[in-house]
């Protein structure tokens, strides 16, 4: 089989890395890929943008690609699956209609209410003053969200009314482009956030290992939200009993409601949940794709060949598959970011020490890198995902941190407290 992976981040490097572990996979092509995917055997990059659907289609046709796996949310929200399926390709990733579950928070909230999925109380606004009045009436802390796609940065947890009003002004004034035409204001929930990624063929749905992400830039979970600074799996807070409840109360209800709306959803459904101290859960958001960096901590533990699961979803026979098999142990990932991220940062900084990190036992997934005249350089806010696998979290995190200490680029920043909740 030849597989085309759409995207250029750490998630796509991890997908390509996992696929290439199978003898059935002859080649992986990443569009556009990064420095890490360019360096793997049997893997090549194709310099097209993720929304060049015509170019991707022509290449896939000419090269006889067996299946197309879509990593990021933007091409899914723009309808890449519909376009490529219409040309006869097998695509792993929901249709444009299904991708609304991430592309519009207001749409997702309406779906949750229809499905009776537990979620935070919320309201949707199209006007500044109405949104500000609602905040005053509800009180703080409160959560303000841009409705559309904002690369993980369109959510503000406001501790004061002034902060909430500032966020409302920023969203309606176009700070997030068209993502801010609608604003969702939501009750503030306390507890621990977890990510449950599940594979679905549109009829049945199976969860992968639960993961716990660190979204804030600063140690002690302080500062601005990012796309994720580190993650570990499986998250101990999600007990088997809790996962069984999430399966029935969230995942199965969501897929059933999508089907009742005539949406054929094949790919990943990712639920971001808040777990309270009492063990109760509410859905904060849904995403329509593999999480990043959660994928980088889940796939190293997957024993079942990834392409078998992907094919079962695309061919709508997931219920016939045996249970997913996982390796013993745990996995943790630490993100090395560019100085200044999630704000302004510079690109093009030379990278050194990745080979030493890998020699120390870490797995290094490239997130924002590329080759410039033969030199590997930074090309994004999140640059590398340094990953450790071990029998417990101390072992896995020690391996990840031993690896990251071998790596250097100008302005490199990483959190030193990833996994603080699960360390002994």
mmCIF file of N, CA and C in Angstrom, residues 9-11 13-15 17-18 34 36 295-297 299-300 331 333 358 363-369 383-387:
data_model
loop_
_atom_site.group_PDB
_atom_site.id
_atom_site.type_symbol
_atom_site.label_atom_id
_atom_site.label_comp_id
_atom_site.label_asym_id
_atom_site.label_seq_id
_atom_site.Cartn_x
_atom_site.Cartn_y
_atom_site.Cartn_z
ATOM 1 N N UNK A 9 2.817 18.713 10.490
ATOM 2 C CA UNK A 9 3.165 18.869 11.899
ATOM 3 C C UNK A 9 3.698 17.599 12.538
ATOM 4 N N UNK A 10 3.810 17.667 13.874
ATOM 5 C CA UNK A 10 4.255 16.508 14.636
ATOM 6 C C UNK A 10 3.286 15.344 14.532
ATOM 7 N N UNK A 11 2.009 15.650 14.464
ATOM 8 C CA UNK A 11 0.985 14.608 14.308
ATOM 9 C C UNK A 11 1.214 13.827 13.012
ATOM 10 N N UNK A 13 4.044 13.582 11.245
ATOM 11 C CA UNK A 13 5.283 12.808 11.347
ATOM 12 C C UNK A 13 5.013 11.513 12.111
ATOM 13 N N UNK A 14 4.241 11.606 13.207
ATOM 14 C CA UNK A 14 3.921 10.411 13.994
ATOM 15 C C UNK A 14 3.070 9.416 13.188
ATOM 16 N N UNK A 15 2.126 9.928 12.412
ATOM 17 C CA UNK A 15 1.291 9.044 11.575
ATOM 18 C C UNK A 15 2.155 8.324 10.542
ATOM 19 N N UNK A 17 5.410 7.784 10.636
ATOM 20 C CA UNK A 17 6.323 6.903 11.388
ATOM 21 C C UNK A 17 5.632 5.596 11.754
ATOM 22 N N UNK A 18 4.386 5.709 12.235
ATOM 23 C CA UNK A 18 3.649 4.504 12.650
ATOM 24 C C UNK A 18 3.263 3.659 11.435
ATOM 25 N N UNK A 34 7.492 17.732 6.662
ATOM 26 C CA UNK A 34 8.464 18.597 7.345
ATOM 27 C C UNK A 34 9.849 17.943 7.297
ATOM 28 N N UNK A 36 11.352 16.168 9.445
ATOM 29 C CA UNK A 36 11.363 14.800 9.963
ATOM 30 C C UNK A 36 10.859 13.790 8.953
ATOM 31 N N UNK A 295 -1.491 12.593 19.620
ATOM 32 C CA UNK A 295 -1.154 11.478 18.718
ATOM 33 C C UNK A 295 0.274 10.987 18.957
ATOM 34 N N UNK A 296 1.170 11.927 19.264
ATOM 35 C CA UNK A 296 2.584 11.585 19.440
ATOM 36 C C UNK A 296 2.819 10.773 20.718
ATOM 37 N N UNK A 297 1.856 10.798 21.655
ATOM 38 C CA UNK A 297 1.983 9.996 22.878
ATOM 39 C C UNK A 297 1.123 8.731 22.833
ATOM 40 N N UNK A 299 0.328 6.902 19.616
ATOM 41 C CA UNK A 299 0.761 5.946 18.584
ATOM 42 C C UNK A 299 1.963 5.094 18.986
ATOM 43 N N UNK A 300 2.942 5.600 19.771
ATOM 44 C CA UNK A 300 4.044 4.716 20.158
ATOM 45 C C UNK A 300 3.589 3.506 20.985
ATOM 46 N N UNK A 331 3.529 6.564 27.796
ATOM 47 C CA UNK A 331 4.287 7.413 26.878
ATOM 48 C C UNK A 331 4.069 8.875 27.243
ATOM 49 N N UNK A 333 5.295 13.062 25.960
ATOM 50 C CA UNK A 333 5.902 13.929 24.948
ATOM 51 C C UNK A 333 6.093 15.325 25.520
ATOM 52 N N UNK A 358 17.994 10.954 19.914
ATOM 53 C CA UNK A 358 17.496 9.631 19.490
ATOM 54 C C UNK A 358 18.422 8.527 20.000
ATOM 55 N N UNK A 363 12.215 9.290 21.133
ATOM 56 C CA UNK A 363 11.681 9.378 19.768
ATOM 57 C C UNK A 363 11.457 10.869 19.516
ATOM 58 N N UNK A 364 11.985 11.397 18.417
ATOM 59 C CA UNK A 364 11.826 12.829 18.136
ATOM 60 C C UNK A 364 10.907 12.990 16.921
ATOM 61 N N UNK A 365 9.724 13.540 17.165
ATOM 62 C CA UNK A 365 8.803 13.865 16.073
ATOM 63 C C UNK A 365 8.975 15.350 15.736
ATOM 64 N N UNK A 366 9.190 15.640 14.470
ATOM 65 C CA UNK A 366 9.349 17.019 14.026
ATOM 66 C C UNK A 366 7.975 17.657 13.849
ATOM 67 N N UNK A 367 7.821 18.870 14.372
ATOM 68 C CA UNK A 367 6.548 19.577 14.240
ATOM 69 C C UNK A 367 6.685 20.782 13.317
ATOM 70 N N UNK A 368 7.676 21.638 13.575
ATOM 71 C CA UNK A 368 7.894 22.817 12.740
ATOM 72 C C UNK A 368 9.346 22.879 12.315
ATOM 73 N N UNK A 369 9.732 22.025 11.362
ATOM 74 C CA UNK A 369 11.106 22.023 10.842
ATOM 75 C C UNK A 369 11.075 21.898 9.329
ATOM 76 N N UNK A 383 8.288 23.238 17.550
ATOM 77 C CA UNK A 383 9.339 22.787 16.637
ATOM 78 C C UNK A 383 9.522 21.276 16.675
ATOM 79 N N UNK A 384 9.622 20.696 17.878
ATOM 80 C CA UNK A 384 9.868 19.260 18.032
ATOM 81 C C UNK A 384 8.998 18.704 19.153
ATOM 82 N N UNK A 385 8.665 17.415 19.031
ATOM 83 C CA UNK A 385 7.978 16.684 20.100
ATOM 84 C C UNK A 385 8.912 15.564 20.539
ATOM 85 N N UNK A 386 9.528 15.715 21.701
ATOM 86 C CA UNK A 386 10.499 14.728 22.172
ATOM 87 C C UNK A 386 9.767 13.759 23.098
ATOM 88 N N UNK A 387 9.791 12.478 22.723
ATOM 89 C CA UNK A 387 8.885 11.480 23.281
ATOM 90 C C UNK A 387 9.651 10.361 23.969
#
